[in-house]
mmCIF file of C-alpha atoms in Angstrom:
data_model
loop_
_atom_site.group_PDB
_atom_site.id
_atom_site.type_symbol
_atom_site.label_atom_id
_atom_site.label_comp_id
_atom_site.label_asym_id
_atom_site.label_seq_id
_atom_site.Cartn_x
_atom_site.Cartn_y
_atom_site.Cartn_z
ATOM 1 C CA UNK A 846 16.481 -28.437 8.451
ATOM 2 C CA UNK A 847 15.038 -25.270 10.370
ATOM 3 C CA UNK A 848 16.749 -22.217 11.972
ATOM 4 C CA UNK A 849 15.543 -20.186 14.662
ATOM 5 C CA UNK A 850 15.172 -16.355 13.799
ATOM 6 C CA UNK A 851 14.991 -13.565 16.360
ATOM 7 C CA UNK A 852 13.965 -10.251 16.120
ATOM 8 C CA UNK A 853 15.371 -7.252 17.754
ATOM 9 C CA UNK A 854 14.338 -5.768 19.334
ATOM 10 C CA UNK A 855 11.343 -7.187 20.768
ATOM 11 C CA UNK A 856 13.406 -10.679 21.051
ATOM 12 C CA UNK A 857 10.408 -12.761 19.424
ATOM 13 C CA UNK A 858 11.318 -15.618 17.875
ATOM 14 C CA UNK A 859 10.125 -18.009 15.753
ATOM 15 C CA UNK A 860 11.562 -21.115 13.173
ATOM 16 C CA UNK A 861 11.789 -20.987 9.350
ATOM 17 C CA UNK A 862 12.565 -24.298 7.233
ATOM 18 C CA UNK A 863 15.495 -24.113 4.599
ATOM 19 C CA UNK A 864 12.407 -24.710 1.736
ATOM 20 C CA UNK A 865 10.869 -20.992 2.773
ATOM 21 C CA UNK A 866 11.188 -17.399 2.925
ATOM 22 C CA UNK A 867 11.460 -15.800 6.408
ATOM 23 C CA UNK A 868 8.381 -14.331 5.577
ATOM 24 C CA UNK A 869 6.458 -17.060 4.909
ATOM 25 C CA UNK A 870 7.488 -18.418 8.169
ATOM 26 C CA UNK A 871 6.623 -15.634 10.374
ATOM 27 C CA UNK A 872 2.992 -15.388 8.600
ATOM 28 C CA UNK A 873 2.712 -19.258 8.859
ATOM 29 C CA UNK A 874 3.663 -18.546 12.723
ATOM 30 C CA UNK A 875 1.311 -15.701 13.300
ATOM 31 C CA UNK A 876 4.133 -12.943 13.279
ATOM 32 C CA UNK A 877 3.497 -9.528 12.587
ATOM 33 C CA UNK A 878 5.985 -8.465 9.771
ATOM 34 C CA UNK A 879 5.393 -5.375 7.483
ATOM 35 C CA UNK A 880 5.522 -6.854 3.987
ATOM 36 C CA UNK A 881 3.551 -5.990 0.945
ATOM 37 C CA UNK A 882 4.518 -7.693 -2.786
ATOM 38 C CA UNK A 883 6.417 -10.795 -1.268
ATOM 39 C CA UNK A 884 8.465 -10.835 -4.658
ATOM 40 C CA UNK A 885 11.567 -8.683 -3.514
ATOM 41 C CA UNK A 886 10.679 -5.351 -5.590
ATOM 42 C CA UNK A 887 8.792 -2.939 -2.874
ATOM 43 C CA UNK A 888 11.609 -3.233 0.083
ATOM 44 C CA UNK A 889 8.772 -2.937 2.455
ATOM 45 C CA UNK A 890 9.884 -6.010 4.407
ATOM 46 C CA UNK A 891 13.366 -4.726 4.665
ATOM 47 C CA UNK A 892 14.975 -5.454 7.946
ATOM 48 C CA UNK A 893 18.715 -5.387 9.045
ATOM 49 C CA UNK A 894 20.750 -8.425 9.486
ATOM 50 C CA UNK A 895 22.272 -8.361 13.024
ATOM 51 C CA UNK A 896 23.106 -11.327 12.943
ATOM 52 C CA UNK A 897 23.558 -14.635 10.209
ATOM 53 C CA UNK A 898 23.321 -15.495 6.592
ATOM 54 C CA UNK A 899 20.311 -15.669 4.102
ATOM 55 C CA UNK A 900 20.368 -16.833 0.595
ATOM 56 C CA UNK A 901 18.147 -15.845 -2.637
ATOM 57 C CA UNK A 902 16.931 -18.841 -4.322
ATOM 58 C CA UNK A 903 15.760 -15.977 -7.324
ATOM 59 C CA UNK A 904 18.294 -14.053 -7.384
ATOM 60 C CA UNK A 905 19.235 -10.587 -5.874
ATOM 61 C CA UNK A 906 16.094 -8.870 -5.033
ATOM 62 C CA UNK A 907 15.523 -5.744 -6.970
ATOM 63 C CA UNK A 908 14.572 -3.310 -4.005
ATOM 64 C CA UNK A 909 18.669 -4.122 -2.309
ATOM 65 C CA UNK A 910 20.403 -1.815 -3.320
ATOM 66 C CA UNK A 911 24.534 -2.429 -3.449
ATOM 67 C CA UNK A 912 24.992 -0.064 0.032
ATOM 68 C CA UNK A 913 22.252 -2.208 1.719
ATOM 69 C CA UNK A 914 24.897 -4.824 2.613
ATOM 70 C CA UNK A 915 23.677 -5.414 6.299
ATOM 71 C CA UNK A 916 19.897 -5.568 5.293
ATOM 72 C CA UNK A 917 17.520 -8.344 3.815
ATOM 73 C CA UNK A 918 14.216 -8.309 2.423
ATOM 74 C CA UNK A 919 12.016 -11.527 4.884
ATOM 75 C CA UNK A 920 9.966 -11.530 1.883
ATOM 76 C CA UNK A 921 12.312 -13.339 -0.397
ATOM 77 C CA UNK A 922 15.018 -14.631 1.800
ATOM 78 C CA UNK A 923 15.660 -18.257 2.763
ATOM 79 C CA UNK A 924 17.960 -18.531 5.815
ATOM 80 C CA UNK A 925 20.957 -20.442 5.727
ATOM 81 C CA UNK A 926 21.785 -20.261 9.385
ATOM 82 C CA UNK A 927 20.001 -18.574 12.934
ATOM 83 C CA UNK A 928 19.426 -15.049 12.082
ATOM 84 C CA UNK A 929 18.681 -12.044 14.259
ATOM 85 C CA UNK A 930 16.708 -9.372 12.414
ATOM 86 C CA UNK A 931 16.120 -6.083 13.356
ATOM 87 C CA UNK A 932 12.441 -5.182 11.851
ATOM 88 C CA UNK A 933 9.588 -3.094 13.296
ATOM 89 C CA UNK A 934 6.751 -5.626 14.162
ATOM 90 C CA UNK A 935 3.077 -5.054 13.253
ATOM 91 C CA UNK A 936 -0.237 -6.807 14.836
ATOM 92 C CA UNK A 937 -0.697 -9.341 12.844
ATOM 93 C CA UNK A 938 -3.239 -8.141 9.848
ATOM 94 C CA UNK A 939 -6.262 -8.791 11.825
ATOM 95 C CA UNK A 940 -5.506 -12.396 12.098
ATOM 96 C CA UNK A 941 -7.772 -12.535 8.929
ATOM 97 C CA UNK A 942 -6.736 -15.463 6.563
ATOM 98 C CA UNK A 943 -6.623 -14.375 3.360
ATOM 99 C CA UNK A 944 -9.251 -16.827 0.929
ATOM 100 C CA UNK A 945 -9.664 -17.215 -2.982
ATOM 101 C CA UNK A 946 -13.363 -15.556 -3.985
ATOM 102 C CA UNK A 947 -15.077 -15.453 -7.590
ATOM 103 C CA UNK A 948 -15.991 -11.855 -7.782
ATOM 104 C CA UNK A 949 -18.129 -9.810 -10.762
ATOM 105 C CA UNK A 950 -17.579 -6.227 -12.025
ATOM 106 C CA UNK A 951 -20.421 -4.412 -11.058
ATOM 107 C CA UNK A 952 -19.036 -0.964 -12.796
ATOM 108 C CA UNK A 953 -16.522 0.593 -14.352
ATOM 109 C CA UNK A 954 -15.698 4.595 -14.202
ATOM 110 C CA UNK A 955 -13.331 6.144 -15.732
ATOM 111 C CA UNK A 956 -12.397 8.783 -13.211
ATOM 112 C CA UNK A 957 -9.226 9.985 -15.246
ATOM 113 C CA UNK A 958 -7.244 9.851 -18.658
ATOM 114 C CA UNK A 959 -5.544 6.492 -17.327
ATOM 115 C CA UNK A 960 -7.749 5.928 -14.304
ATOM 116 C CA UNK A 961 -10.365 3.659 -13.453
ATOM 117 C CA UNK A 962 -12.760 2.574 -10.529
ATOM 118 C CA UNK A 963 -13.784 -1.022 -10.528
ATOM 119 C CA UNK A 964 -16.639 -1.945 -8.634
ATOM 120 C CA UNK A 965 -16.376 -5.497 -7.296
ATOM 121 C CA UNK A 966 -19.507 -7.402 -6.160
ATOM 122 C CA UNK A 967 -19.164 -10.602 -4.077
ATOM 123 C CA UNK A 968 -21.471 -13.770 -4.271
ATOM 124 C CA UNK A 969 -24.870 -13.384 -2.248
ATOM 125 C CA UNK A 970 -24.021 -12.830 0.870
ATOM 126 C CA UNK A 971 -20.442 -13.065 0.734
ATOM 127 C CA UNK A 972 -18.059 -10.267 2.608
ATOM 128 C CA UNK A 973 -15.018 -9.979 2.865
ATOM 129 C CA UNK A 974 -13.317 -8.590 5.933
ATOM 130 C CA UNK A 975 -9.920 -6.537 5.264
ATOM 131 C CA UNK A 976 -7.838 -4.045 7.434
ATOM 132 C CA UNK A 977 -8.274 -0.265 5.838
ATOM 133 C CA UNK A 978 -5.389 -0.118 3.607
ATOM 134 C CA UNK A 979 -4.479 -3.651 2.808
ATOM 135 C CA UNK A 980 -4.643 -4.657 -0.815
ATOM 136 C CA UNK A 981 -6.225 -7.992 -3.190
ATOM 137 C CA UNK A 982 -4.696 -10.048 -5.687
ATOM 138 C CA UNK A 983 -6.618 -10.897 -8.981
ATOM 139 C CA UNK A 984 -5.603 -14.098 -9.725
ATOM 140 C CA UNK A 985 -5.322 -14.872 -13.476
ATOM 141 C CA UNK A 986 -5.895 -18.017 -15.427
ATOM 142 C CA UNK A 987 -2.398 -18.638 -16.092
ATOM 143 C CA UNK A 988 -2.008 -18.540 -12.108
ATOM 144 C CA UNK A 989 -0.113 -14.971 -12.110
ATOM 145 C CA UNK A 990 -1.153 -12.437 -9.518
ATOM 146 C CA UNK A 991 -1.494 -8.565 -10.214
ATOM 147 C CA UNK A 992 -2.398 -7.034 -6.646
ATOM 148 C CA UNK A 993 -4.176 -3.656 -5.789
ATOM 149 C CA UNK A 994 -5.262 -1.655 -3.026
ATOM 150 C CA UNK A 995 -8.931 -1.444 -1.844
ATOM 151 C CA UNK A 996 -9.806 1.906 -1.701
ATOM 152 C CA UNK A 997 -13.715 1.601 0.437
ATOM 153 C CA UNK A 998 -13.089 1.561 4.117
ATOM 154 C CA UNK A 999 -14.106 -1.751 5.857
ATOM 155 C CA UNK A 1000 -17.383 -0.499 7.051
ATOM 156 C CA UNK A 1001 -18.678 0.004 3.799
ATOM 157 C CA UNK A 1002 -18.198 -3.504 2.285
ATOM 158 C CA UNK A 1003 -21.096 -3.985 -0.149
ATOM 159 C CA UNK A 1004 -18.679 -3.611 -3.411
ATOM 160 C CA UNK A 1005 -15.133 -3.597 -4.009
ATOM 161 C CA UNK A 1006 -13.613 -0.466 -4.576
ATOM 162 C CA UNK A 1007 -10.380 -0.439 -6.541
ATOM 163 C CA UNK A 1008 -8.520 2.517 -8.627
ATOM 164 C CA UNK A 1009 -6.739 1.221 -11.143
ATOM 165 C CA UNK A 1010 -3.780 2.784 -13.338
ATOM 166 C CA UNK A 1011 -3.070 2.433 -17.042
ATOM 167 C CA UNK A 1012 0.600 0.889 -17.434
ATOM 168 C CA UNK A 1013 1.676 1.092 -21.035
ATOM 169 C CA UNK A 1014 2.446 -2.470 -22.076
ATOM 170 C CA UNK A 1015 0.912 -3.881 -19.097
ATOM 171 C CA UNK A 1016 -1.152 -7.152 -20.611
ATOM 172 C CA UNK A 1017 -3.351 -6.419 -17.678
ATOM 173 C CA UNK A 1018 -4.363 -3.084 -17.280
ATOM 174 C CA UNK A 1019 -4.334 -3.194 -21.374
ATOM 175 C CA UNK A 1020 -7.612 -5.507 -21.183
ATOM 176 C CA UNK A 1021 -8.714 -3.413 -18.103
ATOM 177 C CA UNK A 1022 -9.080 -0.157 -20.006
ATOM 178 C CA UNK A 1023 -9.641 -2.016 -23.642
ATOM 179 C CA UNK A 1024 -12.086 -4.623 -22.981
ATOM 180 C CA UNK A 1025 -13.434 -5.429 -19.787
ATOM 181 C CA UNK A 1026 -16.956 -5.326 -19.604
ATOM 182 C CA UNK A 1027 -19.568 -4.951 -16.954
ATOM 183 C CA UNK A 1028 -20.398 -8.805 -15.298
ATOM 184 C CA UNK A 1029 -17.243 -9.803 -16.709
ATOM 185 C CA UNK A 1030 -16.193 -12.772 -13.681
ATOM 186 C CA UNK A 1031 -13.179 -12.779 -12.223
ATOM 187 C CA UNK A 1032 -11.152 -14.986 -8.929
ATOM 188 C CA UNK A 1033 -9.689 -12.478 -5.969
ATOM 189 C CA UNK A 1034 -7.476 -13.271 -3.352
ATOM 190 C CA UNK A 1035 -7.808 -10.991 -0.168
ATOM 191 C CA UNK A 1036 -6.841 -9.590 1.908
ATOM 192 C CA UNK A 1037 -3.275 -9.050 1.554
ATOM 193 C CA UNK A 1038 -0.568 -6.211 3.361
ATOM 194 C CA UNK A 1039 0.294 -4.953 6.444
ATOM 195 C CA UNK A 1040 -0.090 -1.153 5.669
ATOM 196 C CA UNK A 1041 -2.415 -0.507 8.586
ATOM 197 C CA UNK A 1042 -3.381 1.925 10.728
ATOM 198 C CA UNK A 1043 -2.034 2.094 14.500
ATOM 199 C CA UNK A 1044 -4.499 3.016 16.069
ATOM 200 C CA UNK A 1045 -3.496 2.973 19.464
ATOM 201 C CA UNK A 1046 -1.269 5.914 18.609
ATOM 202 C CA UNK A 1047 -2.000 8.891 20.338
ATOM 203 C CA UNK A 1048 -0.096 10.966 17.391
ATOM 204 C CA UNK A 1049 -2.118 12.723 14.543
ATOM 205 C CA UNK A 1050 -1.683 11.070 11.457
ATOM 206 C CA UNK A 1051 -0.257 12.731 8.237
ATOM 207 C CA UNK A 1052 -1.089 10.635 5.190
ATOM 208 C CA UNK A 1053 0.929 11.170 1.825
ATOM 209 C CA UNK A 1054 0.008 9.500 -1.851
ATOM 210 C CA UNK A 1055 1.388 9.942 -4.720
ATOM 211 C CA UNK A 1056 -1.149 9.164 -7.857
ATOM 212 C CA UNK A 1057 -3.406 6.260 -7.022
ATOM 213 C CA UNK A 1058 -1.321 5.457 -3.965
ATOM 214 C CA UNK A 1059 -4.427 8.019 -2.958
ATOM 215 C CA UNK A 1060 -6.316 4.372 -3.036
ATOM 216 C CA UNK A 1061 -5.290 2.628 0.516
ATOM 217 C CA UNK A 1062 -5.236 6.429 2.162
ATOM 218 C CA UNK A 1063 -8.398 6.542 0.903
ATOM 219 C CA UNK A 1064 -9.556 3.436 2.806
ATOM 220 C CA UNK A 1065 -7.708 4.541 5.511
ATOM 221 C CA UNK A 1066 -9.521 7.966 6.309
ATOM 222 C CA UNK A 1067 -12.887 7.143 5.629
ATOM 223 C CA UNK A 1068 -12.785 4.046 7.923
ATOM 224 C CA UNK A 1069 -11.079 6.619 10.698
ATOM 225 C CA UNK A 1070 -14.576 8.866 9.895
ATOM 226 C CA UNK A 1071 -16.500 6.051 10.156
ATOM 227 C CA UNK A 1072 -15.137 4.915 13.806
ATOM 228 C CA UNK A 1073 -16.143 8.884 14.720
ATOM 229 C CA UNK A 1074 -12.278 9.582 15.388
ATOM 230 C CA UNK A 1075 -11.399 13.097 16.004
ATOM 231 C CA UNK A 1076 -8.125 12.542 15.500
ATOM 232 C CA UNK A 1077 -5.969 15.789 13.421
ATOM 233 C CA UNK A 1078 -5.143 13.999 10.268
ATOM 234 C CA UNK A 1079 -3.907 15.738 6.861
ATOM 235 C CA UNK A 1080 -3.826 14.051 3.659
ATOM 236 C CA UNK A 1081 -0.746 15.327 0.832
ATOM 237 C CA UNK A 1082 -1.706 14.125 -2.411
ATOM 238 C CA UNK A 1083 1.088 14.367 -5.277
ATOM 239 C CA UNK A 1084 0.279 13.906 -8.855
ATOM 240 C CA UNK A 1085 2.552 15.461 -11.828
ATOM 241 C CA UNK A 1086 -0.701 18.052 -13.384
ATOM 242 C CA UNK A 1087 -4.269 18.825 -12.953
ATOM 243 C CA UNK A 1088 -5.078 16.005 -16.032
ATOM 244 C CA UNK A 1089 -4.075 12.916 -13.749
ATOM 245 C CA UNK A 1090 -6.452 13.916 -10.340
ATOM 246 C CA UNK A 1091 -9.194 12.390 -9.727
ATOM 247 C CA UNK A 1092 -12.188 12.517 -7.889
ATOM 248 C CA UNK A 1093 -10.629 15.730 -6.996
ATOM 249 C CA UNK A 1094 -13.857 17.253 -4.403
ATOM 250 C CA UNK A 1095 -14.084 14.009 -2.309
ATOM 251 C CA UNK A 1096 -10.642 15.460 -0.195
ATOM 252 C CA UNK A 1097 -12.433 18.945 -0.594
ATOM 253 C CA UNK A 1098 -15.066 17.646 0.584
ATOM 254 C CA UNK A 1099 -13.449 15.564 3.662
ATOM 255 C CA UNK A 1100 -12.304 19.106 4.752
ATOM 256 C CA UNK A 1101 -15.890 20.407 4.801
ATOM 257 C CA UNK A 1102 -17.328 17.930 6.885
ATOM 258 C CA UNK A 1103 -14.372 17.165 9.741
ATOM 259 C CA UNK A 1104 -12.868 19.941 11.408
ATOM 260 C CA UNK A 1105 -9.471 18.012 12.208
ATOM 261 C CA UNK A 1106 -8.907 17.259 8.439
ATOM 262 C CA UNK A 1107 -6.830 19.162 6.170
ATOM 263 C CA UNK A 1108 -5.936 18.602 2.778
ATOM 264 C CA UNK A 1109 -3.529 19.462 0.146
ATOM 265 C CA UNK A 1110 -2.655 19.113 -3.509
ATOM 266 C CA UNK A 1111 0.609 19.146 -4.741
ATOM 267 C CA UNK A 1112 1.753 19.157 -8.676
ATOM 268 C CA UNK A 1113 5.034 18.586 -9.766
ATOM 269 C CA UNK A 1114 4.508 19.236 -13.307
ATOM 270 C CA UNK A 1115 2.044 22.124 -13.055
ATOM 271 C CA UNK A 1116 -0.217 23.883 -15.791
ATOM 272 C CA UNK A 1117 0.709 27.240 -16.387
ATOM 273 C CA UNK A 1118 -2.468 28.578 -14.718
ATOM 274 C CA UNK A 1119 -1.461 26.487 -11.721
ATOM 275 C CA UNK A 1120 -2.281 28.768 -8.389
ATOM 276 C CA UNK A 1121 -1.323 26.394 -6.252
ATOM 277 C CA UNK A 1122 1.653 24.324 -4.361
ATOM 278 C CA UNK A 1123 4.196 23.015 -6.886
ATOM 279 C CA UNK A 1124 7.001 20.548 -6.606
ATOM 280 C CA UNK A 1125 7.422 17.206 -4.849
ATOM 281 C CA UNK A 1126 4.966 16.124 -2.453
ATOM 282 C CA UNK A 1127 7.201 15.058 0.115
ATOM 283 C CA UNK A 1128 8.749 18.360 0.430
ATOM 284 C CA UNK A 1129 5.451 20.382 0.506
ATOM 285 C CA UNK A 1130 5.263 18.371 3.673
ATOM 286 C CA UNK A 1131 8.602 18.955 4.957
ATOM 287 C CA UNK A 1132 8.075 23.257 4.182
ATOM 288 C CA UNK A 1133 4.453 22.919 6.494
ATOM 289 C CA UNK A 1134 6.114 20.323 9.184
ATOM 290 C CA UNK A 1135 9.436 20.689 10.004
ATOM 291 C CA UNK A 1136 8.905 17.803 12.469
ATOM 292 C CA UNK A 1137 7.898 15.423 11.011
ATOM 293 C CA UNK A 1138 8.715 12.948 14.712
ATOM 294 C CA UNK A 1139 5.015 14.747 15.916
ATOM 295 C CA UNK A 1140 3.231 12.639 13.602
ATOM 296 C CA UNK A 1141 2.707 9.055 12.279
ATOM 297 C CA UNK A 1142 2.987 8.635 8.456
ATOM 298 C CA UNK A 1143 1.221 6.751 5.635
ATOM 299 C CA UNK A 1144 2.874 6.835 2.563
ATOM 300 C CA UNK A 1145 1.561 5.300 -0.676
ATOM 301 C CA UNK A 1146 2.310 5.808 -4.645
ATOM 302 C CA UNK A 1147 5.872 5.125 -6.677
ATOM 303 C CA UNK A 1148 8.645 3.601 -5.229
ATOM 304 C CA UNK A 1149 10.715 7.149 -5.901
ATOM 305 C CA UNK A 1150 8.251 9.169 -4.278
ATOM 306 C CA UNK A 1151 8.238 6.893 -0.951
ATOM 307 C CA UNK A 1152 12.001 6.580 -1.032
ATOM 308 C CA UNK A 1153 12.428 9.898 -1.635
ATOM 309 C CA UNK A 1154 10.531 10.610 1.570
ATOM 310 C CA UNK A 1155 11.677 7.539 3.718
ATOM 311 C CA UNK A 1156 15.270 8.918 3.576
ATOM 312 C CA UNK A 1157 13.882 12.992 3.763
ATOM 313 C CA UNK A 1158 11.650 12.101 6.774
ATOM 314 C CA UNK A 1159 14.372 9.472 8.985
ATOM 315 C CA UNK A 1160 16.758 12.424 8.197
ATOM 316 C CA UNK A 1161 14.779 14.991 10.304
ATOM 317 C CA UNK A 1162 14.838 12.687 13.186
ATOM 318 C CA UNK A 1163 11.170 10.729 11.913
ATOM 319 C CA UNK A 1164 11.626 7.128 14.573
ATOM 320 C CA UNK A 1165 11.239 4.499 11.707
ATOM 321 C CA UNK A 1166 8.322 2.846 13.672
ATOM 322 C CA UNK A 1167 6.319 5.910 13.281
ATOM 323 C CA UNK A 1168 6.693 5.551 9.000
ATOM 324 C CA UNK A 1169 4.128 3.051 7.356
ATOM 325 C CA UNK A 1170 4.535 2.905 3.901
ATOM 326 C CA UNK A 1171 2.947 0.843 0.389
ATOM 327 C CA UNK A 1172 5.256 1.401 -2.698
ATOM 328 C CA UNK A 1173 3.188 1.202 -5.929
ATOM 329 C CA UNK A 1174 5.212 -0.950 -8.234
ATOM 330 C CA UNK A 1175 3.324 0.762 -11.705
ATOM 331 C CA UNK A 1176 6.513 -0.054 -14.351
ATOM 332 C CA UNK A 1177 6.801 -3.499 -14.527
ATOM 333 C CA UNK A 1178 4.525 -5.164 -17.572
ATOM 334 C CA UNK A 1179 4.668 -8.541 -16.237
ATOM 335 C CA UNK A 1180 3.334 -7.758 -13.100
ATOM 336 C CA UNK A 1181 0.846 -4.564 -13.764
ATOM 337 C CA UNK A 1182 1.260 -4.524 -10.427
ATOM 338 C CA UNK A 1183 0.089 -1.423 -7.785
ATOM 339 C CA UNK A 1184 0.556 -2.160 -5.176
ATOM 340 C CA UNK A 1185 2.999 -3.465 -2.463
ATOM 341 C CA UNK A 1186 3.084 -2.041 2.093
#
């Protein structure tokens, strides 16, 4: 059996079979949904339910909330009737099908006290075309997935750049920061996400990352650099002391070279010789821009920080469509996952 779904309001529609998620069905269709973990825990999918009924086949999805009565999250939902959805559409992620690669680690750094950068090398002449900001999916032997953001821009496609957090009890990250070696082989699945840039948008762009949510932003504004854009952008990075930055001149040194970048660094749990802003990141932004409708916004780090600045942001009158966010799912040991849209 199949059900037609409609969204609102740009009335596209499209069908979804009783056997799959209303995401699934809109990806399967070529429909441009904002989605990012597909397993219920980001709520970057989530879209009101005008009208109809959905199921759970898993179980309430963690990123519902009781109050969130009249929303769904496409990514896990099965529909039991026709539904109308209300749901900001994206352009489909570059109509680039996502395909399973063997990859090598060409290097490791360890940029911070629990932060790496893996460097990912293809096969000979392999490349593999991704959206700035989207995210891959190591794919382990036992068939589980732990996803993270690319962090090179497009352009720049030789290696694989991914940042990679420490989660305490994560199996994962555990053999990540204990014993992975250089040449060590591993299987990727990319690209994934719909966290990208509008860039038909005549609006500046403000982008705001919490720890290594700093990763897709990062992909983001060097692959605006590299298309010579001259758009005003300004980049808010939030991080809890001066111990968990890294690669702490490359923003610095963004600023120096492009006249419509600024940048600034905001510590919630600052060292006492801290000169400089303090607090949460989202409302460093919110004392510099009191409207915050002049801009589009990238958000990307813990699901706190982005919810904490979804809700501060559609409060001051921010039109939903104009907020893009990925919310880093970093607690969760049997995912290690990072990343979500």
């Amino acid at each position: 059996m199949s059900f037609d779904v409609t969204l609102s309001p740009s009335g596209t529609r499209f069908s979804v079979e009783e056997d799959e998620s209303v995401l699934d069905a809109a990806i399967r269709q070529g429909i441009g949904l904002p989605y990012g973990c597909r397993s219920g825990r980001c709520g970057s999918c989530i879209a009101t339910l005008v009208e109809g009924e959905v199921s759970y086949p898993d179980g309430p999805p963690e990123a519902l909330k009781q109050e969130d009565q009249d929303k769904c999250l496409p990514c896990v939902c099965h529909a039991t009737s026709n539904l109308t959805l209300a749901i900001r559409e994206v352009e489909a992620a570059a109509d680039i099908e996502p395909r399973s690669l063997p990859c090598r680690v060409q290097q490791i750094d360890h940029l911070a006290h629990d932060v790496v950068r893996l460097w990912l090398k293809l096969p000979e002449e392999q490349r593999l075309p991704f959206r700035a900001g989207q995210y891959l999916d190591f794919v382990l032997a036992d068939g589980s997935k732990r996803a993270f953001s690319i962090a090179n821009a497009p352009e720049n496609d030789e290696l694989i750049e991914l940042h990679i957090r420490h989660v305490d009890g994560g199996k994962f990250t555990d053999w990540v920061f204990g014993q992975m070696q250089d040449k060590t082989i591993l299987r990727i699945e990319a690209p994934h996400g719909s966290f990208v840039l509008d860039e038909d948008s005549p609006r500046p762009w403000l982008f705001i990352g919490g720890g290594t949510g700093f990763a897709p932003l990062k992909s983001q504004i060097e692959h605006s650099f590299d298309k010579g854009s001259t758009r005003p952008m300004s980049l808010y990075w939030g991080v809890r002391s001066k111990r968990d930055l890294y690669l702490p001149d490359l923003p610095q040194q963004w600023a120096a070279e492009h006249a419509g970048f600024q940048y600034v660094l905001v510590l919630s749990e600052p060292d006492p010789d801290w000169q400089g802003r303090k607090g949460f990141v989202h409302e460093a932004v919110l004392q510099d821009i009191p409207n915050p409708a002049d801009y589009d916004i990238y958000m990307a780090g813990p699901p706190i920080m982005v919810k904490s600045a979804r809700d501060a942001f559609l409060a001051k009158g921010l039109p939903e469509a104009q907020l893009h966010y990925d919310s880093f799912e970093y607690a969760a040991p049997k995912e290690d996952a990072q990343t979500t849209d």
